[in-house]
Amino acid sequence: NRQKKSDQSPQKTIPFTSEERSKAGKRPWHDIYSDHETAWNSFITMPDIAINSLNDIPWPEEALRGFNFVGVSNSASKQDKRRAIKRSLLRWHPDKFFQRLAKRFSSPDVFSLCESKMLRIARRLTELSEL
């Protein structure tokens, strides 16, 4: 009465639907990206608020993999990927970023920390653009 391994149905380990992802404690990438966009838009439209630490800036979610990092599906068209990367490169380009926000930094130390994080993001975007 022992079942053979081939007779057993394979156990599902990766959640596929939104409901299954929620039950597994993982949010879909597009929800994470959307939350980031909302936070970024709020941040950028409040020019009087000082940047006192790294946590004051809504950085892109580093847990997002592949092209999800720039807001498109990994199976998106080449043109859509290119457009999303370009948009992100403009936002996160170190010169553009600091030109836009330089007056908001409370100290040179915070500026330096942000510069380091910014360079990591720019490198990741450049790597994506080369795929």
mmCIF file of N, CA and C in Angstrom:
data_model
loop_
_atom_site.group_PDB
_atom_site.id
_atom_site.type_symbol
_atom_site.label_atom_id
_atom_site.label_comp_id
_atom_site.label_asym_id
_atom_site.label_seq_id
_atom_site.Cartn_x
_atom_site.Cartn_y
_atom_site.Cartn_z
ATOM 1 N N ASN A 1 0.786 -1.201 0.000
ATOM 2 C CA ASN A 1 0.000 0.000 0.000
ATOM 3 C C ASN A 1 0.838 1.280 0.000
ATOM 4 N N ARG A 2 2.110 1.127 -0.167
ATOM 5 C CA ARG A 2 2.952 2.323 -0.240
ATOM 6 C C ARG A 2 2.796 3.000 -1.578
ATOM 7 N N GLN A 3 2.683 4.304 -1.553
ATOM 8 C CA GLN A 3 2.581 5.043 -2.814
ATOM 9 C C GLN A 3 3.968 5.274 -3.376
ATOM 10 N N LYS A 4 4.047 5.189 -4.681
ATOM 11 C CA LYS A 4 5.292 5.523 -5.341
ATOM 12 C C LYS A 4 5.420 7.034 -5.368
ATOM 13 N N LYS A 5 6.651 7.515 -5.420
ATOM 14 C CA LYS A 5 6.875 8.955 -5.471
ATOM 15 C C LYS A 5 6.206 9.585 -6.682
ATOM 16 N N SER A 6 6.199 8.883 -7.807
ATOM 17 C CA SER A 6 5.616 9.454 -9.023
ATOM 18 C C SER A 6 4.098 9.595 -8.918
ATOM 19 N N ASP A 7 3.460 8.812 -8.027
ATOM 20 C CA ASP A 7 2.018 8.910 -7.850
ATOM 21 C C ASP A 7 1.622 10.080 -6.955
ATOM 22 N N GLN A 8 2.556 10.569 -6.187
ATOM 23 C CA GLN A 8 2.236 11.667 -5.283
ATOM 24 C C GLN A 8 2.216 12.974 -6.064
ATOM 25 N N SER A 9 1.235 13.801 -5.759
ATOM 26 C CA SER A 9 1.186 15.086 -6.446
ATOM 27 C C SER A 9 2.287 15.984 -5.890
ATOM 28 N N PRO A 10 2.919 16.763 -6.759
ATOM 29 C CA PRO A 10 4.000 17.625 -6.273
ATOM 30 C C PRO A 10 3.456 18.700 -5.338
ATOM 31 N N GLN A 11 4.222 19.002 -4.339
ATOM 32 C CA GLN A 11 3.794 19.997 -3.369
ATOM 33 C C GLN A 11 4.106 21.387 -3.917
ATOM 34 N N LYS A 12 3.132 22.254 -3.841
ATOM 35 C CA LYS A 12 3.284 23.620 -4.344
ATOM 36 C C LYS A 12 4.061 24.423 -3.309
ATOM 37 N N THR A 13 5.198 24.972 -3.704
ATOM 38 C CA THR A 13 6.010 25.727 -2.755
ATOM 39 C C THR A 13 6.032 27.215 -3.056
ATOM 40 N N ILE A 14 5.772 27.621 -4.292
ATOM 41 C CA ILE A 14 5.799 29.032 -4.652
ATOM 42 C C ILE A 14 4.373 29.536 -4.808
ATOM 43 N N PRO A 15 3.993 30.595 -4.073
ATOM 44 C CA PRO A 15 2.641 31.133 -4.215
ATOM 45 C C PRO A 15 2.479 31.834 -5.560
ATOM 46 N N PHE A 16 1.326 31.630 -6.207
ATOM 47 C CA PHE A 16 1.113 32.203 -7.531
ATOM 48 C C PHE A 16 0.074 33.309 -7.555
ATOM 49 N N THR A 17 -0.981 33.189 -6.798
ATOM 50 C CA THR A 17 -2.022 34.216 -6.816
ATOM 51 C C THR A 17 -1.743 35.252 -5.737
ATOM 52 N N SER A 18 -2.387 36.409 -5.854
ATOM 53 C CA SER A 18 -2.208 37.460 -4.850
ATOM 54 C C SER A 18 -2.592 36.956 -3.462
ATOM 55 N N GLU A 19 -3.687 36.202 -3.417
ATOM 56 C CA GLU A 19 -4.141 35.676 -2.137
ATOM 57 C C GLU A 19 -3.113 34.717 -1.536
ATOM 58 N N GLU A 20 -2.547 33.853 -2.381
ATOM 59 C CA GLU A 20 -1.543 32.915 -1.891
ATOM 60 C C GLU A 20 -0.283 33.653 -1.426
ATOM 61 N N ARG A 21 0.110 34.692 -2.152
ATOM 62 C CA ARG A 21 1.276 35.479 -1.743
ATOM 63 C C ARG A 21 1.023 36.142 -0.397
ATOM 64 N N SER A 22 -0.183 36.672 -0.220
ATOM 65 C CA SER A 22 -0.521 37.328 1.042
ATOM 66 C C SER A 22 -0.464 36.341 2.190
ATOM 67 N N LYS A 23 -0.997 35.159 1.958
ATOM 68 C CA LYS A 23 -0.964 34.131 2.992
ATOM 69 C C LYS A 23 0.469 33.742 3.318
ATOM 70 N N ALA A 24 1.331 33.773 2.323
ATOM 71 C CA ALA A 24 2.724 33.409 2.527
ATOM 72 C C ALA A 24 3.520 34.566 3.120
ATOM 73 N N GLY A 25 2.894 35.732 3.257
ATOM 74 C CA GLY A 25 3.574 36.867 3.841
ATOM 75 C C GLY A 25 4.375 37.681 2.835
ATOM 76 N N LYS A 26 4.181 37.433 1.558
ATOM 77 C CA LYS A 26 4.902 38.173 0.527
ATOM 78 C C LYS A 26 3.917 38.995 -0.268
ATOM 79 N N ARG A 27 4.291 40.237 -0.510
ATOM 80 C CA ARG A 27 3.440 41.118 -1.313
ATOM 81 C C ARG A 27 3.899 41.057 -2.757
ATOM 82 N N PRO A 28 2.989 41.218 -3.700
ATOM 83 C CA PRO A 28 3.375 41.235 -5.111
ATOM 84 C C PRO A 28 4.301 42.419 -5.379
ATOM 85 N N TRP A 29 5.230 42.254 -6.303
ATOM 86 C CA TRP A 29 6.221 43.291 -6.593
ATOM 87 C C TRP A 29 5.572 44.607 -6.997
ATOM 88 N N HIS A 30 4.458 44.533 -7.756
ATOM 89 C CA HIS A 30 3.845 45.767 -8.232
ATOM 90 C C HIS A 30 3.229 46.570 -7.086
ATOM 91 N N ASP A 31 2.781 45.901 -6.015
ATOM 92 C CA ASP A 31 2.283 46.619 -4.841
ATOM 93 C C ASP A 31 3.427 47.315 -4.106
ATOM 94 N N ILE A 32 4.540 46.623 -3.991
ATOM 95 C CA ILE A 32 5.713 47.203 -3.333
ATOM 96 C C ILE A 32 6.199 48.409 -4.122
ATOM 97 N N TYR A 33 6.263 48.270 -5.441
ATOM 98 C CA TYR A 33 6.720 49.372 -6.286
ATOM 99 C C TYR A 33 5.737 50.545 -6.210
ATOM 100 N N SER A 34 4.459 50.260 -6.222
ATOM 101 C CA SER A 34 3.442 51.302 -6.143
ATOM 102 C C SER A 34 3.544 52.080 -4.830
ATOM 103 N N ASP A 35 3.770 51.372 -3.728
ATOM 104 C CA ASP A 35 3.947 52.037 -2.436
ATOM 105 C C ASP A 35 5.163 52.950 -2.461
ATOM 106 N N HIS A 36 6.227 52.486 -3.104
ATOM 107 C CA HIS A 36 7.431 53.317 -3.217
ATOM 108 C C HIS A 36 7.135 54.578 -4.020
ATOM 109 N N GLU A 37 6.434 54.446 -5.132
ATOM 110 C CA GLU A 37 6.105 55.602 -5.965
ATOM 111 C C GLU A 37 5.279 56.627 -5.196
ATOM 112 N N THR A 38 4.331 56.157 -4.409
ATOM 113 C CA THR A 38 3.503 57.048 -3.596
ATOM 114 C C THR A 38 4.371 57.793 -2.584
ATOM 115 N N ALA A 39 5.259 57.062 -1.912
ATOM 116 C CA ALA A 39 6.149 57.682 -0.927
ATOM 117 C C ALA A 39 7.078 58.689 -1.603
ATOM 118 N N TRP A 40 7.607 58.341 -2.770
ATOM 119 C CA TRP A 40 8.507 59.245 -3.495
ATOM 120 C C TRP A 40 7.774 60.533 -3.879
ATOM 121 N N ASN A 41 6.578 60.407 -4.420
ATOM 122 C CA ASN A 41 5.822 61.585 -4.843
ATOM 123 C C ASN A 41 5.498 62.498 -3.661
ATOM 124 N N SER A 42 5.197 61.927 -2.519
ATOM 125 C CA SER A 42 4.966 62.733 -1.314
ATOM 126 C C SER A 42 6.249 63.434 -0.886
ATOM 127 N N PHE A 43 7.349 62.708 -0.904
ATOM 128 C CA PHE A 43 8.645 63.242 -0.489
ATOM 129 C C PHE A 43 9.087 64.407 -1.379
ATOM 130 N N ILE A 44 8.977 64.232 -2.667
ATOM 131 C CA ILE A 44 9.486 65.219 -3.610
ATOM 132 C C ILE A 44 8.627 66.480 -3.643
ATOM 133 N N THR A 45 7.370 66.374 -3.253
ATOM 134 C CA THR A 45 6.491 67.545 -3.273
ATOM 135 C C THR A 45 6.493 68.323 -1.959
ATOM 136 N N MET A 46 7.348 67.914 -1.008
ATOM 137 C CA MET A 46 7.485 68.630 0.263
ATOM 138 C C MET A 46 8.900 69.202 0.377
ATOM 139 N N PRO A 47 9.202 70.270 -0.367
ATOM 140 C CA PRO A 47 10.572 70.773 -0.444
ATOM 141 C C PRO A 47 11.103 71.405 0.837
ATOM 142 N N ASP A 48 10.265 71.699 1.799
ATOM 143 C CA ASP A 48 10.715 72.358 3.024
ATOM 144 C C ASP A 48 11.160 71.385 4.113
ATOM 145 N N ILE A 49 10.973 70.112 3.908
ATOM 146 C CA ILE A 49 11.314 69.134 4.936
ATOM 147 C C ILE A 49 12.783 68.733 4.795
ATOM 148 N N ALA A 50 13.527 68.870 5.890
ATOM 149 C CA ALA A 50 14.960 68.567 5.885
ATOM 150 C C ALA A 50 15.205 67.064 5.836
ATOM 151 N N ILE A 51 16.353 66.713 5.270
ATOM 152 C CA ILE A 51 16.800 65.316 5.234
ATOM 153 C C ILE A 51 17.845 65.176 6.334
ATOM 154 N N ASN A 52 17.443 64.501 7.422
ATOM 155 C CA ASN A 52 18.309 64.345 8.592
ATOM 156 C C ASN A 52 18.981 62.987 8.678
ATOM 157 N N SER A 53 18.490 62.021 7.891
ATOM 158 C CA SER A 53 19.073 60.680 7.901
ATOM 159 C C SER A 53 18.713 59.963 6.604
ATOM 160 N N LEU A 54 19.338 58.821 6.393
ATOM 161 C CA LEU A 54 19.031 57.999 5.216
ATOM 162 C C LEU A 54 17.556 57.611 5.179
ATOM 163 N N ASN A 55 16.976 57.414 6.344
ATOM 164 C CA ASN A 55 15.590 56.961 6.429
ATOM 165 C C ASN A 55 14.570 58.006 5.997
ATOM 166 N N ASP A 56 15.007 59.245 5.830
ATOM 167 C CA ASP A 56 14.082 60.301 5.409
ATOM 168 C C ASP A 56 13.795 60.257 3.905
ATOM 169 N N ILE A 57 14.576 59.482 3.185
ATOM 170 C CA ILE A 57 14.416 59.391 1.731
ATOM 171 C C ILE A 57 13.752 58.063 1.389
ATOM 172 N N PRO A 58 12.710 58.077 0.567
ATOM 173 C CA PRO A 58 12.077 56.804 0.150
ATOM 174 C C PRO A 58 12.894 56.138 -0.961
ATOM 175 N N TRP A 59 13.892 55.387 -0.552
ATOM 176 C CA TRP A 59 14.756 54.693 -1.506
ATOM 177 C C TRP A 59 13.980 53.586 -2.205
ATOM 178 N N PRO A 60 14.410 53.203 -3.405
ATOM 179 C CA PRO A 60 13.742 52.065 -4.068
ATOM 180 C C PRO A 60 13.926 50.801 -3.233
ATOM 181 N N GLU A 61 12.965 49.935 -3.299
ATOM 182 C CA GLU A 61 12.985 48.696 -2.524
ATOM 183 C C GLU A 61 14.026 47.750 -3.120
ATOM 184 N N GLU A 62 15.108 47.525 -2.398
ATOM 185 C CA GLU A 62 16.200 46.695 -2.919
ATOM 186 C C GLU A 62 15.844 45.222 -3.010
ATOM 187 N N ALA A 63 14.774 44.810 -2.352
ATOM 188 C CA ALA A 63 14.356 43.414 -2.419
ATOM 189 C C ALA A 63 13.743 43.066 -3.771
ATOM 190 N N LEU A 64 13.326 44.088 -4.531
ATOM 191 C CA LEU A 64 12.746 43.814 -5.848
ATOM 192 C C LEU A 64 13.833 43.311 -6.781
ATOM 193 N N ARG A 65 13.535 42.256 -7.491
ATOM 194 C CA ARG A 65 14.526 41.607 -8.353
ATOM 195 C C ARG A 65 14.318 41.967 -9.813
ATOM 196 N N GLY A 66 15.394 41.936 -10.552
ATOM 197 C CA GLY A 66 15.329 42.164 -11.993
ATOM 198 C C GLY A 66 14.705 43.497 -12.334
ATOM 199 N N PHE A 67 13.877 43.489 -13.354
ATOM 200 C CA PHE A 67 13.260 44.717 -13.844
ATOM 201 C C PHE A 67 12.127 45.207 -12.952
ATOM 202 N N ASN A 68 11.706 44.386 -11.976
ATOM 203 C CA ASN A 68 10.704 44.848 -10.999
ATOM 204 C C ASN A 68 11.243 46.055 -10.235
ATOM 205 N N PHE A 69 12.561 46.155 -10.120
ATOM 206 C CA PHE A 69 13.220 47.262 -9.430
ATOM 207 C C PHE A 69 12.869 48.607 -10.062
ATOM 208 N N VAL A 70 12.581 48.610 -11.370
ATOM 209 C CA VAL A 70 12.229 49.855 -12.068
ATOM 210 C C VAL A 70 10.740 49.933 -12.397
ATOM 211 N N GLY A 71 9.962 48.986 -11.908
ATOM 212 C CA GLY A 71 8.515 49.072 -12.034
ATOM 213 C C GLY A 71 7.899 48.355 -13.212
ATOM 214 N N VAL A 72 8.624 47.452 -13.839
ATOM 215 C CA VAL A 72 8.040 46.670 -14.930
ATOM 216 C C VAL A 72 8.273 45.187 -14.673
ATOM 217 N N SER A 73 7.437 44.393 -15.296
ATOM 218 C CA SER A 73 7.552 42.945 -15.180
ATOM 219 C C SER A 73 8.832 42.480 -15.863
ATOM 220 N N ASN A 74 9.390 41.404 -15.356
ATOM 221 C CA ASN A 74 10.578 40.833 -15.990
ATOM 222 C C ASN A 74 10.274 40.305 -17.384
ATOM 223 N N SER A 75 8.993 40.100 -17.684
ATOM 224 C CA SER A 75 8.605 39.618 -19.018
ATOM 225 C C SER A 75 8.105 40.751 -19.913
ATOM 226 N N ALA A 76 8.275 42.001 -19.487
ATOM 227 C CA ALA A 76 7.836 43.161 -20.281
ATOM 228 C C ALA A 76 8.652 43.248 -21.572
ATOM 229 N N SER A 77 8.131 44.013 -22.517
ATOM 230 C CA SER A 77 8.846 44.186 -23.786
ATOM 231 C C SER A 77 10.151 44.939 -23.552
ATOM 232 N N LYS A 78 11.064 44.782 -24.475
ATOM 233 C CA LYS A 78 12.361 45.449 -24.376
ATOM 234 C C LYS A 78 12.178 46.970 -24.314
ATOM 235 N N GLN A 79 11.228 47.479 -25.091
ATOM 236 C CA GLN A 79 10.961 48.920 -25.124
ATOM 237 C C GLN A 79 10.439 49.414 -23.768
ATOM 238 N N ASP A 80 9.527 48.663 -23.154
ATOM 239 C CA ASP A 80 8.999 49.044 -21.838
ATOM 240 C C ASP A 80 10.099 49.013 -20.775
ATOM 241 N N LYS A 81 10.959 48.009 -20.841
ATOM 242 C CA LYS A 81 12.070 47.925 -19.893
ATOM 243 C C LYS A 81 13.004 49.115 -20.064
ATOM 244 N N ARG A 82 13.333 49.421 -21.303
ATOM 245 C CA ARG A 82 14.240 50.535 -21.594
ATOM 246 C C ARG A 82 13.652 51.857 -21.077
ATOM 247 N N ARG A 83 12.364 52.072 -21.309
ATOM 248 C CA ARG A 83 11.688 53.289 -20.862
ATOM 249 C C ARG A 83 11.705 53.399 -19.331
ATOM 250 N N ALA A 84 11.429 52.296 -18.648
ATOM 251 C CA ALA A 84 11.404 52.298 -17.180
ATOM 252 C C ALA A 84 12.803 52.551 -16.608
ATOM 253 N N ILE A 85 13.808 51.972 -17.223
ATOM 254 C CA ILE A 85 15.180 52.191 -16.763
ATOM 255 C C ILE A 85 15.567 53.648 -16.955
ATOM 256 N N LYS A 86 15.228 54.205 -18.106
ATOM 257 C CA LYS A 86 15.563 55.604 -18.371
ATOM 258 C C LYS A 86 14.912 56.526 -17.350
ATOM 259 N N ARG A 87 13.643 56.277 -17.043
ATOM 260 C CA ARG A 87 12.917 57.081 -16.052
ATOM 261 C C ARG A 87 13.609 56.988 -14.684
ATOM 262 N N SER A 88 14.000 55.789 -14.309
ATOM 263 C CA SER A 88 14.662 55.596 -13.015
ATOM 264 C C SER A 88 16.061 56.204 -13.001
ATOM 265 N N LEU A 89 16.774 56.082 -14.104
ATOM 266 C CA LEU A 89 18.109 56.686 -14.168
ATOM 267 C C LEU A 89 18.036 58.203 -14.016
ATOM 268 N N LEU A 90 17.022 58.815 -14.594
ATOM 269 C CA LEU A 90 16.869 60.265 -14.435
ATOM 270 C C LEU A 90 16.572 60.636 -12.986
ATOM 271 N N ARG A 91 15.743 59.846 -12.336
ATOM 272 C CA ARG A 91 15.392 60.123 -10.941
ATOM 273 C C ARG A 91 16.573 59.891 -10.016
ATOM 274 N N TRP A 92 17.282 58.800 -10.211
ATOM 275 C CA TRP A 92 18.305 58.387 -9.262
ATOM 276 C C TRP A 92 19.723 58.709 -9.717
ATOM 277 N N HIS A 93 19.873 59.477 -10.780
ATOM 278 C CA HIS A 93 21.216 59.888 -11.195
ATOM 279 C C HIS A 93 21.792 60.786 -10.090
ATOM 280 N N PRO A 94 22.997 60.492 -9.603
ATOM 281 C CA PRO A 94 23.539 61.255 -8.474
ATOM 282 C C PRO A 94 23.547 62.777 -8.693
ATOM 283 N N ASP A 95 23.985 63.236 -9.852
ATOM 284 C CA ASP A 95 24.035 64.686 -10.085
ATOM 285 C C ASP A 95 22.645 65.309 -10.047
ATOM 286 N N LYS A 96 21.706 64.690 -10.727
ATOM 287 C CA LYS A 96 20.336 65.221 -10.768
ATOM 288 C C LYS A 96 19.694 65.183 -9.376
ATOM 289 N N PHE A 97 19.887 64.064 -8.691
ATOM 290 C CA PHE A 97 19.303 63.879 -7.371
ATOM 291 C C PHE A 97 19.799 64.958 -6.406
ATOM 292 N N PHE A 98 21.112 65.142 -6.351
ATOM 293 C CA PHE A 98 21.672 66.097 -5.400
ATOM 294 C C PHE A 98 21.426 67.542 -5.819
ATOM 295 N N GLN A 99 21.331 67.775 -7.107
ATOM 296 C CA GLN A 99 20.992 69.115 -7.568
ATOM 297 C C GLN A 99 19.585 69.488 -7.083
ATOM 298 N N ARG A 100 18.692 68.540 -7.152
ATOM 299 C CA ARG A 100 17.301 68.765 -6.751
ATOM 300 C C ARG A 100 17.144 68.880 -5.233
ATOM 301 N N LEU A 101 17.957 68.117 -4.477
ATOM 302 C CA LEU A 101 17.733 68.011 -3.036
ATOM 303 C C LEU A 101 18.844 68.569 -2.158
ATOM 304 N N ALA A 102 19.886 69.118 -2.725
ATOM 305 C CA ALA A 102 21.059 69.552 -1.951
ATOM 306 C C ALA A 102 20.709 70.460 -0.771
ATOM 307 N N LYS A 103 19.796 71.361 -0.959
ATOM 308 C CA LYS A 103 19.448 72.325 0.094
ATOM 309 C C LYS A 103 18.735 71.678 1.274
ATOM 310 N N ARG A 104 18.227 70.483 1.076
ATOM 311 C CA ARG A 104 17.445 69.830 2.131
ATOM 312 C C ARG A 104 18.290 69.029 3.116
ATOM 313 N N PHE A 105 19.573 68.784 2.789
ATOM 314 C CA PHE A 105 20.418 67.981 3.671
ATOM 315 C C PHE A 105 20.807 68.785 4.903
ATOM 316 N N SER A 106 20.661 68.159 6.067
ATOM 317 C CA SER A 106 20.920 68.854 7.326
ATOM 318 C C SER A 106 22.406 68.905 7.664
ATOM 319 N N SER A 107 23.207 67.981 7.100
ATOM 320 C CA SER A 107 24.640 67.972 7.408
ATOM 321 C C SER A 107 25.418 67.292 6.280
ATOM 322 N N PRO A 108 26.718 67.570 6.213
ATOM 323 C CA PRO A 108 27.568 66.899 5.217
ATOM 324 C C PRO A 108 27.643 65.384 5.435
ATOM 325 N N ASP A 109 27.519 64.949 6.697
ATOM 326 C CA ASP A 109 27.557 63.507 6.986
ATOM 327 C C ASP A 109 26.372 62.790 6.353
ATOM 328 N N VAL A 110 25.197 63.368 6.479
ATOM 329 C CA VAL A 110 23.999 62.778 5.878
ATOM 330 C C VAL A 110 24.142 62.784 4.360
ATOM 331 N N PHE A 111 24.665 63.862 3.828
ATOM 332 C CA PHE A 111 24.908 63.961 2.384
ATOM 333 C C PHE A 111 25.814 62.829 1.923
ATOM 334 N N SER A 112 26.905 62.570 2.645
ATOM 335 C CA SER A 112 27.854 61.501 2.283
ATOM 336 C C SER A 112 27.209 60.121 2.321
ATOM 337 N N LEU A 113 26.415 59.872 3.347
ATOM 338 C CA LEU A 113 25.720 58.581 3.451
ATOM 339 C C LEU A 113 24.770 58.387 2.268
ATOM 340 N N CYS A 114 24.056 59.445 1.942
ATOM 341 C CA CYS A 114 23.112 59.376 0.826
ATOM 342 C C CYS A 114 23.850 59.188 -0.503
ATOM 343 N N GLU A 115 24.979 59.835 -0.618
ATOM 344 C CA GLU A 115 25.761 59.710 -1.847
ATOM 345 C C GLU A 115 26.198 58.262 -2.067
ATOM 346 N N SER A 116 26.615 57.603 -1.011
ATOM 347 C CA SER A 116 27.031 56.203 -1.095
ATOM 348 C C SER A 116 25.866 55.313 -1.539
ATOM 349 N N LYS A 117 24.713 55.513 -0.931
ATOM 350 C CA LYS A 117 23.527 54.720 -1.296
ATOM 351 C C LYS A 117 23.105 55.029 -2.732
ATOM 352 N N MET A 118 23.172 56.290 -3.107
ATOM 353 C CA MET A 118 22.813 56.709 -4.462
ATOM 354 C C MET A 118 23.688 56.025 -5.513
ATOM 355 N N LEU A 119 24.969 55.930 -5.237
ATOM 356 C CA LEU A 119 25.884 55.286 -6.187
ATOM 357 C C LEU A 119 25.562 53.800 -6.355
ATOM 358 N N ARG A 120 25.164 53.135 -5.263
ATOM 359 C CA ARG A 120 24.764 51.717 -5.364
ATOM 360 C C ARG A 120 23.531 51.567 -6.249
ATOM 361 N N ILE A 121 22.573 52.478 -6.094
ATOM 362 C CA ILE A 121 21.355 52.429 -6.911
ATOM 363 C C ILE A 121 21.698 52.696 -8.373
ATOM 364 N N ALA A 122 22.521 53.701 -8.623
ATOM 365 C CA ALA A 122 22.920 54.036 -9.998
ATOM 366 C C ALA A 122 23.641 52.862 -10.650
ATOM 367 N N ARG A 123 24.505 52.176 -9.889
ATOM 368 C CA ARG A 123 25.195 50.993 -10.430
ATOM 369 C C ARG A 123 24.204 49.895 -10.794
ATOM 370 N N ARG A 124 23.242 49.677 -9.928
ATOM 371 C CA ARG A 124 22.239 48.630 -10.191
ATOM 372 C C ARG A 124 21.428 48.969 -11.442
ATOM 373 N N LEU A 125 21.065 50.229 -11.604
ATOM 374 C CA LEU A 125 20.311 50.641 -12.793
ATOM 375 C C LEU A 125 21.154 50.507 -14.069
ATOM 376 N N THR A 126 22.421 50.831 -13.962
ATOM 377 C CA THR A 126 23.316 50.684 -15.108
ATOM 378 C C THR A 126 23.444 49.212 -15.493
ATOM 379 N N GLU A 127 23.542 48.345 -14.513
ATOM 380 C CA GLU A 127 23.602 46.900 -14.784
ATOM 381 C C GLU A 127 22.341 46.437 -15.479
ATOM 382 N N LEU A 128 21.188 46.912 -15.029
ATOM 383 C CA LEU A 128 19.925 46.541 -15.673
ATOM 384 C C LEU A 128 19.879 47.024 -17.127
ATOM 385 N N SER A 129 20.410 48.211 -17.368
ATOM 386 C CA SER A 129 20.358 48.758 -18.722
ATOM 387 C C SER A 129 21.241 47.978 -19.684
ATOM 388 N N GLU A 130 22.195 47.233 -19.139
ATOM 389 C CA GLU A 130 23.095 46.444 -19.985
ATOM 390 C C GLU A 130 22.571 45.050 -20.274
ATOM 391 N N LEU A 131 21.466 44.667 -19.662
ATOM 392 C CA LEU A 131 20.890 43.319 -19.904
ATOM 393 C C LEU A 131 20.164 43.268 -21.229
#
